[in-house]
PDB file of C-alpha atoms in Angstrom:
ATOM      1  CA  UNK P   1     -35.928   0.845  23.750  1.00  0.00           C
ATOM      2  CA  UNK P   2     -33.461   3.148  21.464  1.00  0.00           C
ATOM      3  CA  UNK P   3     -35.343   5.089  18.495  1.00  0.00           C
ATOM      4  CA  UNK P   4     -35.317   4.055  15.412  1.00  0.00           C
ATOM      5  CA  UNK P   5     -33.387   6.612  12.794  1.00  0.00           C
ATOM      6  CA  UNK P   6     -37.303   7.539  10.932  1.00  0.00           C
ATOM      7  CA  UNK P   7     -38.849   8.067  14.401  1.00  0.00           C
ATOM      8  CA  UNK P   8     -35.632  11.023  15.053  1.00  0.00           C
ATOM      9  CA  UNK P   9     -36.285  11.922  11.348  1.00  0.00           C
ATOM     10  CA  UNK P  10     -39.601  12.718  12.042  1.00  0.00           C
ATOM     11  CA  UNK P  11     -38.692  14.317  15.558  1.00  0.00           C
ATOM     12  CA  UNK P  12     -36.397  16.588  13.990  1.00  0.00           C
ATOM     13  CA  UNK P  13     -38.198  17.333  10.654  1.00  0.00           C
ATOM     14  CA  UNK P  14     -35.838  15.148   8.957  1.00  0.00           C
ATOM     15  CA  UNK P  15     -36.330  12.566   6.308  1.00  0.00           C
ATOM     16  CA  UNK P  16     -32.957  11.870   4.611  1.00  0.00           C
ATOM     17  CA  UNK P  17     -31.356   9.415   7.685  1.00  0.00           C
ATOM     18  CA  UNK P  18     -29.229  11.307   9.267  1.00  0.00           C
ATOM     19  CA  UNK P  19     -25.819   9.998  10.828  1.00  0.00           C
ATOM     20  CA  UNK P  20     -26.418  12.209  13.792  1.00  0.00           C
ATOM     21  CA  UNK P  21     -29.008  14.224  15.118  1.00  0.00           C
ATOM     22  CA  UNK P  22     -28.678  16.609  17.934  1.00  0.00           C
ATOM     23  CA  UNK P  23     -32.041  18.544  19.352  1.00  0.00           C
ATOM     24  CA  UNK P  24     -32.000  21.066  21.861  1.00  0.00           C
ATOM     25  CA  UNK P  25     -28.814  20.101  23.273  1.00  0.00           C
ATOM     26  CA  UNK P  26     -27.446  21.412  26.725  1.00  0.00           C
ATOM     27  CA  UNK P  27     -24.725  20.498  28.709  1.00  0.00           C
ATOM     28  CA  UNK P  28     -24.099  22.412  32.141  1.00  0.00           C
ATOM     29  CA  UNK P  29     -21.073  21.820  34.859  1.00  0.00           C
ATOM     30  CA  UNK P  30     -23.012  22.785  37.900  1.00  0.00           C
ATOM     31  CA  UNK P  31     -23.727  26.451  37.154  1.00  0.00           C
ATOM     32  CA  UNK P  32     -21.639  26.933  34.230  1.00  0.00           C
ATOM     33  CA  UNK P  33     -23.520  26.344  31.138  1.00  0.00           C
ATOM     34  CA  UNK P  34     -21.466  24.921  28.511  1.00  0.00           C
ATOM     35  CA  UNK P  35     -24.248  24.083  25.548  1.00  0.00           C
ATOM     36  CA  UNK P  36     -26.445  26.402  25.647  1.00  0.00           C
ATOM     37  CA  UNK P  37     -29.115  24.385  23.161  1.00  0.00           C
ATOM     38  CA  UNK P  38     -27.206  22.851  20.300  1.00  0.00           C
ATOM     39  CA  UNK P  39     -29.065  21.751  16.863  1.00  0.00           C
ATOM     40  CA  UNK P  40     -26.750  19.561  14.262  1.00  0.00           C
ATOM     41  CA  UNK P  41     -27.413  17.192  11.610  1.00  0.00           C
ATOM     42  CA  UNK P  42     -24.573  15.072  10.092  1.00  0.00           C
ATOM     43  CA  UNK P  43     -25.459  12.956   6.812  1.00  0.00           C
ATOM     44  CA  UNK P  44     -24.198   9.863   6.220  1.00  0.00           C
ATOM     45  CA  UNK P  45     -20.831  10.364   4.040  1.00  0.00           C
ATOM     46  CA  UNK P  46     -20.167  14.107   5.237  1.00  0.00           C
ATOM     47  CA  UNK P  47     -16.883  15.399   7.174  1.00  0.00           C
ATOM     48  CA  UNK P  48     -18.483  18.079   9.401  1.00  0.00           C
ATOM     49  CA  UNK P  49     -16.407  20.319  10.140  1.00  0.00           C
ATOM     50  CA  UNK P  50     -16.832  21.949  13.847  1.00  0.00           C
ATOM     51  CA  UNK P  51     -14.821  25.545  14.439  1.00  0.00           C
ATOM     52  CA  UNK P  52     -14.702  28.282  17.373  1.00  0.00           C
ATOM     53  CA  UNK P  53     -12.597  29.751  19.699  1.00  0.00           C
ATOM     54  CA  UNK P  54     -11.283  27.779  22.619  1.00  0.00           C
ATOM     55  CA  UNK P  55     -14.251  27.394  25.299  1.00  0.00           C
ATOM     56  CA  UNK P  56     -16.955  27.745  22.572  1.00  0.00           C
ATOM     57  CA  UNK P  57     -18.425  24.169  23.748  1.00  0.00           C
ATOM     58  CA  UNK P  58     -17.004  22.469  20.811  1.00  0.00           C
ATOM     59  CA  UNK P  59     -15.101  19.348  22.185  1.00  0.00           C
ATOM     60  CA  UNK P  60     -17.140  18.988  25.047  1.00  0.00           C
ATOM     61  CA  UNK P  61     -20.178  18.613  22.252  1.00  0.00           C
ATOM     62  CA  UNK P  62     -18.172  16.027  20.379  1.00  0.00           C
ATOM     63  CA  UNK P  63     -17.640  14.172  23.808  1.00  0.00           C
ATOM     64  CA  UNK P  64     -21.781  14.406  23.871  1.00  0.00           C
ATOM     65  CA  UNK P  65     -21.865  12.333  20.825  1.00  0.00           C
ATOM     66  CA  UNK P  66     -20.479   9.527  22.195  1.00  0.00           C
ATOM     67  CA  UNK P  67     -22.017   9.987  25.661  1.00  0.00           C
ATOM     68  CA  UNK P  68     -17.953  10.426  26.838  1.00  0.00           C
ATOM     69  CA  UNK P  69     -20.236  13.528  29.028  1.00  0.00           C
ATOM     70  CA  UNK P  70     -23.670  13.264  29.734  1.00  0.00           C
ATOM     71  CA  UNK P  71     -26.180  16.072  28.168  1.00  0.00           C
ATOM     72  CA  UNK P  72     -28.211  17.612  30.407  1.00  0.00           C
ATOM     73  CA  UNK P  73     -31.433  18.211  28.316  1.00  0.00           C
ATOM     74  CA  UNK P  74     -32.355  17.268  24.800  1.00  0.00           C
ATOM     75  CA  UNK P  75     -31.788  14.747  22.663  1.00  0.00           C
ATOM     76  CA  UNK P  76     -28.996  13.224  20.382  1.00  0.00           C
ATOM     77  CA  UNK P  77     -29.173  10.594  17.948  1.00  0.00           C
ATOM     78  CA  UNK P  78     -26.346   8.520  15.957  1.00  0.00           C
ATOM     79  CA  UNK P  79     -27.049   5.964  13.619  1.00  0.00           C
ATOM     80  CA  UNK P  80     -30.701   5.982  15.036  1.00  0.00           C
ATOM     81  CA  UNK P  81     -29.830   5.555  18.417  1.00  0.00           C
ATOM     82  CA  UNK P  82     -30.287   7.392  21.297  1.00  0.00           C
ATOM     83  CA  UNK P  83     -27.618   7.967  22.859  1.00  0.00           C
ATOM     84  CA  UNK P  84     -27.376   6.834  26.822  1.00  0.00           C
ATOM     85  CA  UNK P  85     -31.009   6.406  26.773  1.00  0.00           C
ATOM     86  CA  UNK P  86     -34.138   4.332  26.410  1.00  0.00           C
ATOM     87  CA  UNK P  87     -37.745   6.757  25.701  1.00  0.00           C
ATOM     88  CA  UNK P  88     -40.720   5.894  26.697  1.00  0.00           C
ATOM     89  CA  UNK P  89     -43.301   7.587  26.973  1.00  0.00           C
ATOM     90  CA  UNK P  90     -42.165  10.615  26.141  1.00  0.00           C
ATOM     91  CA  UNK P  91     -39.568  10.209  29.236  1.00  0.00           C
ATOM     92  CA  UNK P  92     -35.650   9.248  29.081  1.00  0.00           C
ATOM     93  CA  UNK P  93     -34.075   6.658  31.156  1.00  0.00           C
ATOM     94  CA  UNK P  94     -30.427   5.953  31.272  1.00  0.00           C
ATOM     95  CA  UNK P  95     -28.953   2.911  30.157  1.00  0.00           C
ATOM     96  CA  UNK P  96     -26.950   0.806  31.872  1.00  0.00           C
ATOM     97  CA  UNK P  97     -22.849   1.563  31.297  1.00  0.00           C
ATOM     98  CA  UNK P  98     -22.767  -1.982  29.338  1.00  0.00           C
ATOM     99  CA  UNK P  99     -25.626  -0.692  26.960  1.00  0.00           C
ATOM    100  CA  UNK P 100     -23.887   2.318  26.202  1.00  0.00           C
ATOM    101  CA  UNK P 101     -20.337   0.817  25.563  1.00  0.00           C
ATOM    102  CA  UNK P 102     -22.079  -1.056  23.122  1.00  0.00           C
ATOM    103  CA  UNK P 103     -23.603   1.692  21.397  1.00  0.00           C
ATOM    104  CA  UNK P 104     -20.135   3.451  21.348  1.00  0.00           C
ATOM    105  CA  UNK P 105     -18.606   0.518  19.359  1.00  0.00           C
ATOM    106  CA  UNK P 106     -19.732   1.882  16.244  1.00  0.00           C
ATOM    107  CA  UNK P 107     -18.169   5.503  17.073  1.00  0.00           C
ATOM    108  CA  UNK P 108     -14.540   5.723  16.914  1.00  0.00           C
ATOM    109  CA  UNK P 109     -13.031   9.122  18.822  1.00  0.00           C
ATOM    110  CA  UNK P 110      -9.590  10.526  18.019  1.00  0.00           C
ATOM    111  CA  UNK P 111      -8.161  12.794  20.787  1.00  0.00           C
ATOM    112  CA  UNK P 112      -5.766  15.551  20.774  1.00  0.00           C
ATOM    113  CA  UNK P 113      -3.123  13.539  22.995  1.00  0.00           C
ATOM    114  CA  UNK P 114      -3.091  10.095  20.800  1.00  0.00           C
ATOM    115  CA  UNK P 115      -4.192   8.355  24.216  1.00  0.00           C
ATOM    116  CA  UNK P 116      -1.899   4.886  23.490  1.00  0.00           C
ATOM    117  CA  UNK P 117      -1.565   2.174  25.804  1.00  0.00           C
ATOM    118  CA  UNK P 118       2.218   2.926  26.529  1.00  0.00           C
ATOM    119  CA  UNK P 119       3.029  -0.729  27.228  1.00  0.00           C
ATOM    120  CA  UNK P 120       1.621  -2.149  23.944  1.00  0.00           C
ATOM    121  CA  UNK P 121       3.208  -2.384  20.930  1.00  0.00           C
ATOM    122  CA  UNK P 122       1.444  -0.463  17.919  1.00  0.00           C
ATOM    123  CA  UNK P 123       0.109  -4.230  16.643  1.00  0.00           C
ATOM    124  CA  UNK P 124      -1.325  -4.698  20.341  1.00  0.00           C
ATOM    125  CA  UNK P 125      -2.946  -1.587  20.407  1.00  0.00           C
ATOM    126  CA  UNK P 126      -4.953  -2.045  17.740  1.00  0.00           C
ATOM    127  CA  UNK P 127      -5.792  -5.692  19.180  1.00  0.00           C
ATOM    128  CA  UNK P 128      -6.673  -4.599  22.043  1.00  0.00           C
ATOM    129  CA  UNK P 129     -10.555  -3.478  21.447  1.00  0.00           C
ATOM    130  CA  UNK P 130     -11.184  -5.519  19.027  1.00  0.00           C
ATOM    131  CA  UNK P 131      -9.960  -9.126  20.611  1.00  0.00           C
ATOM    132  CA  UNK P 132     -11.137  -7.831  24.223  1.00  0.00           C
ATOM    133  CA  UNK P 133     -14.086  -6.397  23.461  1.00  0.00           C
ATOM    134  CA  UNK P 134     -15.808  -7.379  20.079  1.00  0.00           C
ATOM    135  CA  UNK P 135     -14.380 -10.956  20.949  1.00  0.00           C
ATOM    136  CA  UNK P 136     -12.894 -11.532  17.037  1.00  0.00           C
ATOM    137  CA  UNK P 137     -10.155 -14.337  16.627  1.00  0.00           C
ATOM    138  CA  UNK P 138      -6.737 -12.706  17.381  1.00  0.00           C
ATOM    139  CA  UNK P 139      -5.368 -14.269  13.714  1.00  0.00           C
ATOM    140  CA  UNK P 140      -8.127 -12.191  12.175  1.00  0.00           C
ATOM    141  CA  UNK P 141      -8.047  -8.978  14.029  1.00  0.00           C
ATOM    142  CA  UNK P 142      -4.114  -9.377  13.231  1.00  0.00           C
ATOM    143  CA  UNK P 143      -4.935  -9.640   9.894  1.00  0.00           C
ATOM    144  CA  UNK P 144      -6.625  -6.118   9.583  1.00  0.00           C
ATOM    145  CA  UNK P 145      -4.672  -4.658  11.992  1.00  0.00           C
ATOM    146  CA  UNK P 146      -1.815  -4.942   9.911  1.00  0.00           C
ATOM    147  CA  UNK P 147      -3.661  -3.606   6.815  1.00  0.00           C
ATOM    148  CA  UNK P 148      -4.911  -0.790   8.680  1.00  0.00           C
ATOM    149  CA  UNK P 149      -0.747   0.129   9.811  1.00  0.00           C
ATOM    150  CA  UNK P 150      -0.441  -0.317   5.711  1.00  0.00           C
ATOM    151  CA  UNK P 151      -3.426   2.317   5.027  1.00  0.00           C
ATOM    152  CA  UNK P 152      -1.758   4.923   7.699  1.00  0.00           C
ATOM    153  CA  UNK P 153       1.609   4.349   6.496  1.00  0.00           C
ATOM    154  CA  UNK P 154       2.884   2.468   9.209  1.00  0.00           C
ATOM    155  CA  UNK P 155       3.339  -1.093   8.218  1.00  0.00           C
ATOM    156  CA  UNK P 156       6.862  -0.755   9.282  1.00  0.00           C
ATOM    157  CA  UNK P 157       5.987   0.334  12.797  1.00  0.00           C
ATOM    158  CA  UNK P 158       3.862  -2.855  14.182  1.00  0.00           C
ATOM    159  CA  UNK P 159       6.292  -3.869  16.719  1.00  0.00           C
ATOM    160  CA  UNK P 160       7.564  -0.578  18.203  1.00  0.00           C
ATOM    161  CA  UNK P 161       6.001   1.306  21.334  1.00  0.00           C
ATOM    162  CA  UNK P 162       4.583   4.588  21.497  1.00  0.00           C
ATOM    163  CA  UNK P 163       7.788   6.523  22.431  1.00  0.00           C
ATOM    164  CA  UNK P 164       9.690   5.499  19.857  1.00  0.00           C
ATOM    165  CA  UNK P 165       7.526   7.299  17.635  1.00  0.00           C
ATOM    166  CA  UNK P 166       7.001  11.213  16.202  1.00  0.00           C
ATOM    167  CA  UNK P 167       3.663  12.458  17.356  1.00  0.00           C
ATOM    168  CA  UNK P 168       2.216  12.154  13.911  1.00  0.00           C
ATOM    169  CA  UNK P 169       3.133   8.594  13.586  1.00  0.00           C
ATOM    170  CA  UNK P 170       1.228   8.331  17.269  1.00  0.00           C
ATOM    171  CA  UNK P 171      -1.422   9.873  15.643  1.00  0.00           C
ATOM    172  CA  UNK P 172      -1.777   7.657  12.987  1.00  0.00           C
ATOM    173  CA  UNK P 173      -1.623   4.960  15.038  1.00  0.00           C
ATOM    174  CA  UNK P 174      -4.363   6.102  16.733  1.00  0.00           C
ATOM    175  CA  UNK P 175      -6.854   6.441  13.702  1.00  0.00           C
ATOM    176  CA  UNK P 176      -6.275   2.820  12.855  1.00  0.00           C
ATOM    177  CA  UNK P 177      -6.995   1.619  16.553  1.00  0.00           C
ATOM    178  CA  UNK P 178     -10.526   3.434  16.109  1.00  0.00           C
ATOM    179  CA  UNK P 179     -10.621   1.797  12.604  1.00  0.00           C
ATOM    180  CA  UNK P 180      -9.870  -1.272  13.974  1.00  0.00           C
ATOM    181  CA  UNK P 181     -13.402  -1.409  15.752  1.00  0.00           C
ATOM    182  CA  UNK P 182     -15.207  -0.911  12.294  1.00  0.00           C
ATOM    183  CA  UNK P 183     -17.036   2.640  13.036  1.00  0.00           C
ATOM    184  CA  UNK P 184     -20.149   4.192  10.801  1.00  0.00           C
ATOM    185  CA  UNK P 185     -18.768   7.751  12.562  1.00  0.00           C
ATOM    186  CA  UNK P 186     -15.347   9.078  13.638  1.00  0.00           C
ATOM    187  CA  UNK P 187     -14.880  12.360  15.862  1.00  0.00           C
ATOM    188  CA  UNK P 188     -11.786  13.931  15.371  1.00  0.00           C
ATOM    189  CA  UNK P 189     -10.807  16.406  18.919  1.00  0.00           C
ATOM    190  CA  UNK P 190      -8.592  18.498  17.375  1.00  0.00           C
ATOM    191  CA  UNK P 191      -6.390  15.997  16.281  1.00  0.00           C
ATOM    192  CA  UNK P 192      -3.067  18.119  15.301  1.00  0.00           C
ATOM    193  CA  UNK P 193      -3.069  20.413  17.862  1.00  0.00           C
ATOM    194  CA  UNK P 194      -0.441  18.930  19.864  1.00  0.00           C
ATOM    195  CA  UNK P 195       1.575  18.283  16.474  1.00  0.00           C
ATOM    196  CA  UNK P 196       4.227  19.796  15.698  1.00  0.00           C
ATOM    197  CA  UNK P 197       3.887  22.183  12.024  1.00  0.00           C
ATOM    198  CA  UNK P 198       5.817  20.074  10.199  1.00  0.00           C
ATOM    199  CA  UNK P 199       3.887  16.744  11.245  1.00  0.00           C
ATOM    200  CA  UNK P 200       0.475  18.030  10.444  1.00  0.00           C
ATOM    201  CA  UNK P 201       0.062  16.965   6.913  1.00  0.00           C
ATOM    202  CA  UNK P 202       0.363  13.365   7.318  1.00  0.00           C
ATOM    203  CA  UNK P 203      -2.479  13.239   9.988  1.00  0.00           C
ATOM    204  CA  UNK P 204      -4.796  15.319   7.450  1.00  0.00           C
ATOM    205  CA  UNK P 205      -3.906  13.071   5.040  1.00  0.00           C
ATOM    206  CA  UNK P 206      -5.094  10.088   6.671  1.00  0.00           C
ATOM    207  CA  UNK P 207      -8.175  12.181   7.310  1.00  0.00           C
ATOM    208  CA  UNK P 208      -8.664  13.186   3.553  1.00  0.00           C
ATOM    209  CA  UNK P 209      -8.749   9.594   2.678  1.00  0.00           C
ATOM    210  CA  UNK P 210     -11.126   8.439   4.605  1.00  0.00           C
ATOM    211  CA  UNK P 211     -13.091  11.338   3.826  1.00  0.00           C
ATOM    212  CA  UNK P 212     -12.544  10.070   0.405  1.00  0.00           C
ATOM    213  CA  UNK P 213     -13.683   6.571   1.202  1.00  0.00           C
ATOM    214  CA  UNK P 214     -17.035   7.966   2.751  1.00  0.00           C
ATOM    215  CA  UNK P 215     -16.337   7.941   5.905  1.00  0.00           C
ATOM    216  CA  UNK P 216     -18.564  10.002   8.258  1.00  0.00           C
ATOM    217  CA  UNK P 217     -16.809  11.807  10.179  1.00  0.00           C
ATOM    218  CA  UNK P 218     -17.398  15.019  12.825  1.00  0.00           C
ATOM    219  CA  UNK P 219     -13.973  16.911  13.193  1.00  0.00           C
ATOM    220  CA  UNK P 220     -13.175  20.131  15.959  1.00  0.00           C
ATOM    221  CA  UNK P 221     -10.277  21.351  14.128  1.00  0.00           C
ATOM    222  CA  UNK P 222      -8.651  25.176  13.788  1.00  0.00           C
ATOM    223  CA  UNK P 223      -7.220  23.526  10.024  1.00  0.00           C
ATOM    224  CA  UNK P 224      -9.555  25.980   8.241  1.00  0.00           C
ATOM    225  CA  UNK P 225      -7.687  25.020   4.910  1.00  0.00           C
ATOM    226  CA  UNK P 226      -8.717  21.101   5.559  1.00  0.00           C
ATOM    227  CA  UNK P 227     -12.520  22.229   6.553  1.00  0.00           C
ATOM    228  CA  UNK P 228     -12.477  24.353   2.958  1.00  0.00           C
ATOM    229  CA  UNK P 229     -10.838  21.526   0.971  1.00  0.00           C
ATOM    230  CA  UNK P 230     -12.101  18.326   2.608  1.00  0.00           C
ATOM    231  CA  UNK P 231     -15.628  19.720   4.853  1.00  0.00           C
ATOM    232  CA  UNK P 232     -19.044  19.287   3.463  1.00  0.00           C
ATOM    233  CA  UNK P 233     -20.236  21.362   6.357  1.00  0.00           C
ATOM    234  CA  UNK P 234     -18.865  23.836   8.362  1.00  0.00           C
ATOM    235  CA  UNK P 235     -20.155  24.899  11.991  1.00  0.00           C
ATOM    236  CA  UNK P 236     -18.805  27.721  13.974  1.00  0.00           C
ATOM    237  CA  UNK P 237     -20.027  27.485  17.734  1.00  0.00           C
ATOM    238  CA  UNK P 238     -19.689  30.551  20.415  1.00  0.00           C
ATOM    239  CA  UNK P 239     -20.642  30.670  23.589  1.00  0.00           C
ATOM    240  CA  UNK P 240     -22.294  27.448  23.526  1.00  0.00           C
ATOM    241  CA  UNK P 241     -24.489  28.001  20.227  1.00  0.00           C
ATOM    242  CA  UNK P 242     -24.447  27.095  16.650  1.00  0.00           C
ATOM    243  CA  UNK P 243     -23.758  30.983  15.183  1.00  0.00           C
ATOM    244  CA  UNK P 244     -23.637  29.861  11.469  1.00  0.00           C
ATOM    245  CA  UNK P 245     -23.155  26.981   9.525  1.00  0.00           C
ATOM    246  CA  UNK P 246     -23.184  26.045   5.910  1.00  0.00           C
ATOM    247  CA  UNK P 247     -21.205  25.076   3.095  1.00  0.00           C
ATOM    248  CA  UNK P 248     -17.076  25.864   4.574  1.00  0.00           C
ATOM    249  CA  UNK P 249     -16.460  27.546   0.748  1.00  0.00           C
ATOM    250  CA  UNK P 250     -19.842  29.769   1.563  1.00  0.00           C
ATOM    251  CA  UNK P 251     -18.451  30.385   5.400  1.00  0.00           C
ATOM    252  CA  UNK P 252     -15.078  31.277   5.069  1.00  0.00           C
ATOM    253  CA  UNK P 253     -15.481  33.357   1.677  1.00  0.00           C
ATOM    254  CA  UNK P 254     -18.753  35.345   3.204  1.00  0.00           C
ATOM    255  CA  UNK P 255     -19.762  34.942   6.398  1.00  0.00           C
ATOM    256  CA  UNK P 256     -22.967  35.857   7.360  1.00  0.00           C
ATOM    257  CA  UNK P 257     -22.600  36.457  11.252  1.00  0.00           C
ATOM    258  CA  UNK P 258     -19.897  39.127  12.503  1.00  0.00           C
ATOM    259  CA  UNK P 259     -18.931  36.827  15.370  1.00  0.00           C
ATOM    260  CA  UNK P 260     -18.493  34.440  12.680  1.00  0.00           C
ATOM    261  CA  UNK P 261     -16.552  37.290  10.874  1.00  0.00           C
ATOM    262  CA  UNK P 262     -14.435  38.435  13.594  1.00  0.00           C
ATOM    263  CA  UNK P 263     -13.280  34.933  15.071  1.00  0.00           C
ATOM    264  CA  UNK P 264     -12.323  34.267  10.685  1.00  0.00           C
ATOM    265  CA  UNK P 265     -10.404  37.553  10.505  1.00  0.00           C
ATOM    266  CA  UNK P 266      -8.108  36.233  13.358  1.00  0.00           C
ATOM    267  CA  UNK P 267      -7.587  32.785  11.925  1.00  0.00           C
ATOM    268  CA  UNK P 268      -7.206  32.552   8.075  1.00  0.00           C
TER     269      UNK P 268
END
């Protein structure tokens, strides 16, 4: 029995439906503690953007999300369910693996590697998922798989493989495979790290427009000029915690925190 998004409203003093909800989150690796007791709200339509230096906890909270790692006390919420569990009671029980794959088809995750099937084409990995798994007819799925190459600027590129693509375009590909599931939420791992300079823009610009679409989207990136431009929200995690967040203008321009101060000074 998942929660329903007014029942983690009213858990989490919210009222506004939040995308995702995290309470109290902690995530350990035997005795290092890596979340140290996160709370996040995402609204529906926001780019959140999530910052810190490497080791903060940042990815391996994105990876929470999606229940990609398994927290090891509190609660998160997306789209109001919970995530890997069923309450009752007051007490959590794990799902099964095939109830949480099915809550992770409505959360598409972009890594920092691309993660392609290396013997697919660019048209079969974006068939994959949704033939395989959401069980559409191929003709259709084909259909939108080619309009989502178009939106990324690959249309050209269907019948290639991976290596015979730039990282970018590997990148792009693999924002239109999560597309190609149909996601309410995308999390973005840092996305152009392994990207060369010169390749950066055109993932960020497949980023800004879904932004501009109204996409909702959580993004660990060190692009502080995408967070200020793009970013309804900006979070900067240390250690494990949520220093300071707010509005990325607010952040960047004045931060409030001098760990949030020092870790800026280095970056912008």
């Amino acid at each position: 029995m998942t929660q329903n998004t007014a029942e983690a409203g009213t858990a989490t003093g919210l009222g506004d439906d939040p995308m995702v909800v995290a309470e109290n989150v902690h995530k350990h690796f035997g005795r290092l503690e890596v979340l140290r007791g996160i709370d996040m709200e995402v609204h529906r339509g926001d780019v959140c953007c999530v910052v810190g230096p490497s080791g903060s906890g940042k990815s391996t909270f994105l990876r929470c999300i999606n229940h990609l790692e398994k927290i090891s006390a509190g609660r998160l919420w997306v789209d109001g369910q919970l995530m890997g569990y069923r309450q009752r009671a007051g007490k959590l029980y794990e799902l099964h693996d095939a109830q949480v794959a099915r809550q992770r088809r409505g959360i598409g995750m972009v890594f920092q590697n691309f993660n392609l099937f290396p013997h697919m084409t660019v048209l079969g990995n974006l068939l994959e998922a949704p033939v395989r798994v959401n069980h559409r007819p191929r003709s259709e799925a084909r259909k939108e798989a080619l309009d989502l190459l178009d939106r990324v600027g690959l249309a050209d590129k269907a019948g290639e493989y991976p290596r015979q693509l730039s990282g970018g375009q590997q990148q792009r590909v693999a924002i239109a495979r999560a597309l190609a599931m149909r996601p309410g939420l995308m999390l973005f791992d840092e996305p152009t790290s392994a990207l060369d300079p010169e390749l950066v823009g055109e993932v960020l610009d497949v980023m800004k427009g879904l932004a501009e679409e109204g996409m909702t989207m959580v993004v660990v990136t060190h692009e502080m000029g995408f967070a200020r431009e793009v970013g309804d929200k900006l979070v900067f995690m240390d250690e494990g915690i949520v220093v300071e967040s707010g509005e990325p203008r607010r952040v960047l321009a004045d931060p409030q925190h001098d760990r949030t101060r020092s870790f800026l000074s280095k970056v912008l």
